[in-house]
Coordinates of N, CA and C in Angstrom, one line a residue:
M1103 N -165.8 78.7 51.8 CA -165.4 80.0 51.2 C -166.5 81.0 51.3
F1104 N -167.8 80.5 51.1 CA -168.9 81.4 51.2 C -169.1 81.9 52.7
L1105 N -168.9 81.0 53.6 CA -169.0 81.3 55.0 C -167.9 82.3 55.4
A1106 N -166.7 82.2 54.9 CA -165.7 83.2 55.3 C -166.0 84.5 54.7
L1107 N -166.5 84.6 53.5 CA -166.9 85.9 52.9 C -168.1 86.5 53.7
W1108 N -169.0 85.7 54.1 CA -170.2 86.2 54.9 C -169.7 86.7 56.2
V1109 N -168.9 86.0 56.9 CA -168.4 86.4 58.2 C -167.5 87.7 58.1
G1110 N -166.7 87.8 57.0 CA -165.9 89.0 56.8 C -166.8 90.2 56.5
G1111 N -167.8 90.0 55.7 CA -168.7 91.1 55.4 C -169.5 91.5 56.7
L1112 N -169.8 90.6 57.5 CA -170.5 90.9 58.8 C -169.6 91.7 59.7
V1113 N -168.4 91.4 59.8 CA -167.4 92.1 60.6 C -167.2 93.5 60.1
V1114 N -167.1 93.7 58.8 CA -167.0 95.0 58.2 C -168.2 95.8 58.4
A1115 N -169.4 95.2 58.3 CA -170.6 95.9 58.6 C -170.7 96.4 60.0
L1116 N -170.3 95.5 61.0 CA -170.4 95.9 62.4 C -169.4 97.0 62.7
V1117 N -168.3 97.0 62.1 CA -167.3 98.1 62.4 C -167.9 99.4 61.8
A1118 N -168.5 99.3 60.6 CA -169.0 100.5 60.0 C -170.2 101.1 60.9
V1119 N -171.0 100.2 61.4 CA -172.1 100.6 62.3 C -171.6 101.2 63.6
G1120 N -170.5 100.6 64.2 CA -169.9 101.2 65.4 C -169.3 102.6 65.1
L1121 N -168.6 102.8 64.0 CA -168.1 104.1 63.7 C -169.2 105.1 63.5
F1122 N -170.3 104.7 62.8 CA -171.4 105.6 62.6 C -172.0 106.0 63.9
V1123 N -172.2 105.1 64.8 CA -172.8 105.4 66.1 C -171.9 106.4 66.9
F1124 N -170.5 106.2 66.8 CA -169.6 107.2 67.4 C -169.8 108.6 66.9
G1125 N -169.9 108.7 65.6 CA -170.1 110.0 64.9 C -171.5 110.6 65.2
L1126 N -172.5 109.7 65.2 CA -173.8 110.2 65.6 C -173.9 110.7 67.0
R1127 N -173.3 110.0 67.9 CA -173.3 110.4 69.3 C -172.6 111.8 69.5
R1128 N -171.5 112.0 68.8 CA -170.7 113.3 68.9 C -171.6 114.4 68.3
R1129 N -172.2 114.1 67.2 CA -173.1 115.1 66.6 C -174.2 115.5 67.5
L1130 N -174.8 114.5 68.2 CA -176.0 114.8 69.1 C -175.5 115.6 70.3
I1131 N -174.3 115.3 70.8 CA -173.7 116.1 71.9 C -173.5 117.6 71.5
Q1132 N -173.0 117.8 70.3 CA -172.6 119.1 69.8 C -173.8 119.8 69.2
R1133 N -174.9 119.2 69.0 CA -176.1 119.8 68.3 C -176.5 121.1 69.1
S1134 N -176.6 121.0 70.4 CA -177.1 122.2 71.1 C -176.1 123.3 71.2
G1135 N -174.9 123.2 70.7 CA -173.9 124.2 70.8 C -173.2 124.3 72.1
G1136 N -172.2 125.2 72.2 CA -171.5 125.4 73.5 C -170.6 124.3 73.8
T1137 N -170.0 123.6 72.8 CA -169.1 122.5 73.1 C -167.6 122.8 72.8
F1138 N -166.7 122.2 73.5 CA -165.3 122.4 73.2 C -164.6 121.1 73.6
D1139 N -163.4 120.8 72.9 CA -162.6 119.7 73.2 C -161.9 119.9 74.5
C1140 N -161.9 118.9 75.4 CA -161.4 119.1 76.8 C -161.0 117.8 77.3
S1141 N -159.7 117.6 77.6 CA -159.2 116.4 78.3 C -159.4 116.6 79.8
L1142 N -159.6 115.5 80.5 CA -159.8 115.6 81.9 C -159.0 114.6 82.7
R1143 N -158.5 115.0 83.8 CA -157.8 114.1 84.7 C -158.4 114.3 86.1
W1144 N -159.0 113.2 86.6 CA -159.8 113.3 87.9 C -158.9 112.8 89.0
N1145 N -159.2 113.2 90.3 CA -158.4 112.8 91.5 C -156.9 113.0 91.3
V1146 N -156.5 114.2 91.0 CA -155.1 114.5 90.7 C -154.4 114.6 92.1
P1147 N -153.2 114.0 92.2 CA -152.5 114.2 93.5 C -152.0 115.6 93.6
V1148 N -151.6 116.0 94.8 CA -151.2 117.4 95.1 C -149.9 117.7 94.3
E1149 N -149.0 116.8 94.3 CA -147.8 116.9 93.5 C -148.1 116.5 92.0
P1150 N -147.9 117.4 91.1 CA -148.3 117.1 89.7 C -147.6 115.9 89.1
D1151 N -148.3 115.1 88.4 CA -147.8 113.9 87.8 C -147.6 114.2 86.3
L1152 N -146.4 114.3 85.8 CA -146.1 114.7 84.5 C -145.9 113.5 83.5
S1153 N -146.3 112.3 84.0 CA -146.1 111.1 83.1 C -147.2 111.0 82.0
G1154 N -148.2 111.8 82.1 CA -149.3 111.8 81.1 C -150.3 110.7 81.4
K1155 N -150.2 110.0 82.5 CA -151.2 109.0 82.9 C -152.5 109.7 83.5
G1156 N -153.6 109.1 83.2 CA -154.8 109.5 83.8 C -155.6 110.5 82.9
W1157 N -155.0 111.0 81.8 CA -155.7 112.0 81.0 C -156.7 111.2 80.1
V1158 N -157.9 111.7 80.0 CA -159.0 111.1 79.1 C -159.5 112.2 78.2
Y1159 N -159.4 111.9 76.9 CA -159.9 112.9 75.9 C -161.4 112.9 75.9
G1160 N -162.0 114.1 75.8 CA -163.4 114.3 75.8 C -163.9 115.6 75.2
V1161 N -165.2 115.7 75.3 CA -165.9 116.9 74.8 C -166.7 117.5 76.0
A1162 N -166.6 118.7 76.2 CA -167.4 119.4 77.3 C -168.4 120.3 76.6
R1163 N -169.6 120.4 77.3 CA -170.7 121.1 76.8 C -171.3 122.0 78.0
Y1164 N -171.4 123.3 77.7 CA -172.1 124.2 78.7 C -173.5 123.8 78.7
H1165 N -174.1 123.7 79.9 CA -175.5 123.4 80.1 C -176.0 124.2 81.3
G1166 N -176.4 125.4 81.0 CA -176.8 126.3 82.1 C -175.7 126.6 83.1
D1167 N -175.8 126.3 84.3 CA -174.8 126.5 85.3 C -173.9 125.3 85.5
K1168 N -173.9 124.4 84.6 CA -173.1 123.2 84.6 C -172.3 123.0 83.3
V1169 N -171.2 122.3 83.5 CA -170.5 121.8 82.3 C -170.6 120.3 82.3
D1170 N -171.2 119.7 81.2 CA -171.2 118.3 81.1 C -170.0 117.8 80.3
W1171 N -169.3 116.8 80.8 CA -168.1 116.3 80.2 C -168.4 114.9 79.7
F1172 N -168.1 114.6 78.4 CA -168.4 113.3 77.8 C -167.0 112.8 77.3
R1173 N -166.8 111.5 77.6 CA -165.7 110.8 77.0 C -165.9 110.7 75.5
V1174 N -164.8 110.9 74.7 CA -165.0 110.8 73.3 C -165.2 109.3 72.9
F1175 N -164.4 108.4 73.4 CA -164.5 107.0 73.0 C -165.5 106.2 74.0
S1176 N -166.7 106.5 73.8 CA -167.8 105.9 74.6 C -169.1 105.9 73.8
Y1177 N -169.9 105.0 74.1 CA -171.3 105.0 73.4 C -172.3 105.6 74.3
S1178 N -172.0 105.9 75.6 CA -173.0 106.4 76.5 C -173.5 107.8 76.1
P1179 N -174.8 108.0 76.2 CA -175.4 109.3 75.8 C -175.3 110.3 77.0
R1180 N -174.9 109.8 78.2 CA -174.9 110.6 79.4 C -173.5 111.1 79.6
P1181 N -173.4 112.3 80.2 CA -172.0 112.8 80.5 C -171.4 111.9 81.6
R1182 N -170.0 111.8 81.5 CA -169.3 111.0 82.5 C -169.1 111.8 83.8
R1183 N -168.9 113.2 83.6 CA -168.8 114.1 84.8 C -169.7 115.3 84.5
V1184 N -170.2 115.8 85.6 CA -171.0 117.1 85.6 C -170.3 118.0 86.6
L1185 N -169.8 119.2 86.1 CA -169.1 120.1 86.9 C -170.1 121.3 87.1
E1186 N -170.4 121.6 88.4 CA -171.3 122.8 88.7 C -170.4 124.0 88.8
R1187 N -170.9 125.1 88.2 CA -170.2 126.4 88.2 C -169.9 126.8 89.6
S1188 N -170.8 126.8 90.5 CA -170.6 127.3 91.8 C -169.7 126.4 92.7
S1189 N -169.3 125.2 92.2 CA -168.4 124.3 92.9 C -167.0 124.3 92.4
I1190 N -166.8 125.0 91.3 CA -165.5 124.9 90.6 C -164.6 126.0 91.2
E1191 N -163.4 125.7 91.6 CA -162.4 126.6 92.1 C -161.1 126.4 91.3
V1192 N -160.7 127.4 90.5 CA -159.5 127.3 89.8 C -158.3 127.6 90.7
V1193 N -157.4 126.7 90.7 CA -156.2 126.9 91.6 C -154.9 127.1 90.9
A1194 N -154.8 126.7 89.6 CA -153.5 126.8 88.9 C -153.8 126.8 87.4
R1195 N -152.8 127.3 86.7 CA -152.8 127.3 85.2 C -151.4 127.0 84.8
R1196 N -151.2 126.1 83.8 CA -149.8 125.8 83.4 C -149.8 125.2 82.0
L1197 N -148.7 125.1 81.4 CA -148.5 124.4 80.1 C -148.2 122.9 80.4
P1198 N -148.6 122.0 79.5 CA -148.2 120.6 79.7 C -146.7 120.4 79.7
E1199 N -146.3 119.5 80.6 CA -144.8 119.3 80.7 C -144.6 117.8 80.6
G1200 N -143.3 117.5 80.2 CA -142.9 116.1 80.1 C -143.8 115.3 79.1
E1201 N -144.1 114.1 79.6 CA -144.9 113.2 78.7 C -146.4 113.6 78.5
E1202 N -146.8 114.6 79.3 CA -148.1 115.1 79.2 C -148.3 115.7 77.8
E1203 N -147.3 116.3 77.2 CA -147.4 116.9 75.9 C -147.8 115.9 74.9
L1204 N -147.5 114.6 75.1 CA -147.8 113.6 74.1 C -149.3 113.1 74.4
A1205 N -149.8 113.2 75.6 CA -151.1 112.8 75.9 C -152.2 113.8 75.6
L1206 N -151.8 115.0 75.4 CA -152.8 116.1 75.2 C -152.7 116.7 73.8
L1207 N -153.7 117.4 73.4 CA -153.7 118.1 72.2 C -152.6 119.1 72.1
S1208 N -152.1 119.4 71.0 CA -150.8 120.2 70.8 C -150.9 121.6 71.4
D1209 N -152.1 122.2 71.4 CA -152.1 123.6 71.9 C -152.8 123.7 73.3
A1210 N -152.8 122.6 74.0 CA -153.5 122.6 75.3 C -152.9 123.4 76.4
I1211 N -153.7 123.9 77.3 CA -153.3 124.6 78.5 C -154.0 123.8 79.6
V1212 N -153.3 123.5 80.7 CA -153.8 122.7 81.8 C -154.3 123.7 82.9
L1213 N -155.5 123.4 83.3 CA -156.2 124.2 84.3 C -156.4 123.3 85.5
G1214 N -155.7 123.6 86.7 CA -155.9 122.9 87.9 C -157.1 123.4 88.6
C1215 N -158.0 122.5 89.1 CA -159.3 123.0 89.7 C -159.6 122.1 90.9
L1216 N -160.4 122.6 91.8 CA -161.1 121.9 92.8 C -162.6 121.9 92.5
H1217 N -163.2 120.7 92.6 CA -164.6 120.6 92.4 C -165.2 119.8 93.5
Q1218 N -165.9 120.4 94.4 CA -166.5 119.7 95.6 C -165.4 118.9 96.4
G1219 N -164.3 119.5 96.5 CA -163.2 118.8 97.3 C -162.3 117.9 96.5
T1220 N -162.6 117.6 95.2 CA -161.9 116.7 94.4 C -160.9 117.5 93.5
R1221 N -159.7 117.2 93.5 CA -158.7 117.9 92.6 C -158.8 117.3 91.2
L1222 N -158.9 118.1 90.2 CA -159.0 117.7 88.8 C -158.2 118.7 88.0
E1223 N -157.9 118.2 86.8 CA -157.2 119.1 85.8 C -158.0 119.0 84.5
L1224 N -158.2 120.1 83.8 CA -158.8 120.2 82.5 C -157.7 120.7 81.6
A1225 N -157.7 120.1 80.4 CA -156.7 120.6 79.4 C -157.5 121.0 78.2
M1226 N -157.4 122.2 77.7 CA -158.1 122.7 76.6 C -157.3 123.8 75.8
S1227 N -157.8 124.1 74.6 CA -157.1 125.2 73.9 C -157.2 126.5 74.5
E1228 N -156.4 127.5 74.1 CA -156.4 128.8 74.7 C -157.8 129.5 74.5
D1229 N -158.4 129.3 73.3 CA -159.7 129.9 73.0 C -160.8 129.3 74.0
A1230 N -160.7 128.0 74.1 CA -161.7 127.3 75.0 C -161.5 127.7 76.5
L1231 N -160.2 127.9 76.8 CA -159.9 128.4 78.2 C -160.5 129.7 78.5
T1232 N -160.3 130.6 77.5 CA -160.9 132.0 77.6 C -162.4 131.9 77.8
G1233 N -163.0 131.1 77.0 CA -164.5 131.0 77.2 C -164.9 130.4 78.5
F1234 N -164.1 129.4 78.9 CA -164.4 128.7 80.2 C -164.3 129.6 81.4
L1235 N -163.2 130.4 81.4 CA -163.0 131.4 82.5 C -164.0 132.5 82.5
A1236 N -164.4 132.9 81.3 CA -165.5 133.9 81.2 C -166.8 133.4 81.7
W1237 N -167.1 132.1 81.4 CA -168.3 131.4 81.8 C -168.3 131.4 83.4
L1238 N -167.1 131.0 83.9 CA -167.0 130.9 85.4 C -167.3 132.3 86.0
E1239 N -166.7 133.3 85.5 CA -166.8 134.7 86.1 C -168.2 135.3 85.8
A1240 N -168.9 134.7 84.9 CA -170.3 135.3 84.6 C -171.4 134.7 85.5
A1241 N -171.0 134.1 86.6 CA -172.0 133.5 87.5 C -173.0 134.6 87.9
P1242 N -174.2 134.2 88.2 CA -175.2 135.1 88.7 C -174.8 135.7 90.0
P1243 N -175.3 136.9 90.3 CA -174.9 137.6 91.6 C -175.2 136.7 92.8
G1244 N -174.3 136.7 93.7 CA -174.5 135.9 95.0 C -173.8 134.6 94.9
Q1245 N -173.4 134.2 93.8 CA -172.7 132.9 93.7 C -171.2 133.1 93.9
R1246 N -170.5 132.2 94.6 CA -169.1 132.3 94.9 C -168.4 131.7 93.7
V1247 N -167.4 132.5 93.1 CA -166.6 132.0 92.0 C -165.1 132.3 92.4
N1248 N -164.3 131.3 92.3 CA -162.9 131.5 92.6 C -162.1 131.2 91.4
V1249 N -161.5 132.2 90.8 CA -160.6 132.0 89.6 C -159.3 132.6 90.0
A1250 N -158.2 131.7 89.9 CA -156.9 132.2 90.2 C -156.3 133.0 89.1

């Protein structure tokens, strides 16, 4: 009986520590400001896949001329993807369709992009999209920016 209670208490403590670390990581990512919720789908086929597969929920953070993208459900302190402003080309904008609506946040707008030859899609709120497009267009003089 004592062993079962001890093991149960240990499991509860480990779950609590895991949740605390998730929260602490997100807090550290957002500490410097300039963050927004952003789902990402990497290596998107030319024909849009509306099944909702491939979307990963994350948090993006502006960092100079780059956007660091972090997975929400990860313990890694490093960004999963780094998007350079000069390499991002916006090719399409659309609303989620089909099963995508279930995979994304309710107010998301999907932005189709090319980054160094890789097709990707970003899904974010309208406010975050306005900020993202303004950040893209605010590139220093001499940098190529392509916004559709």
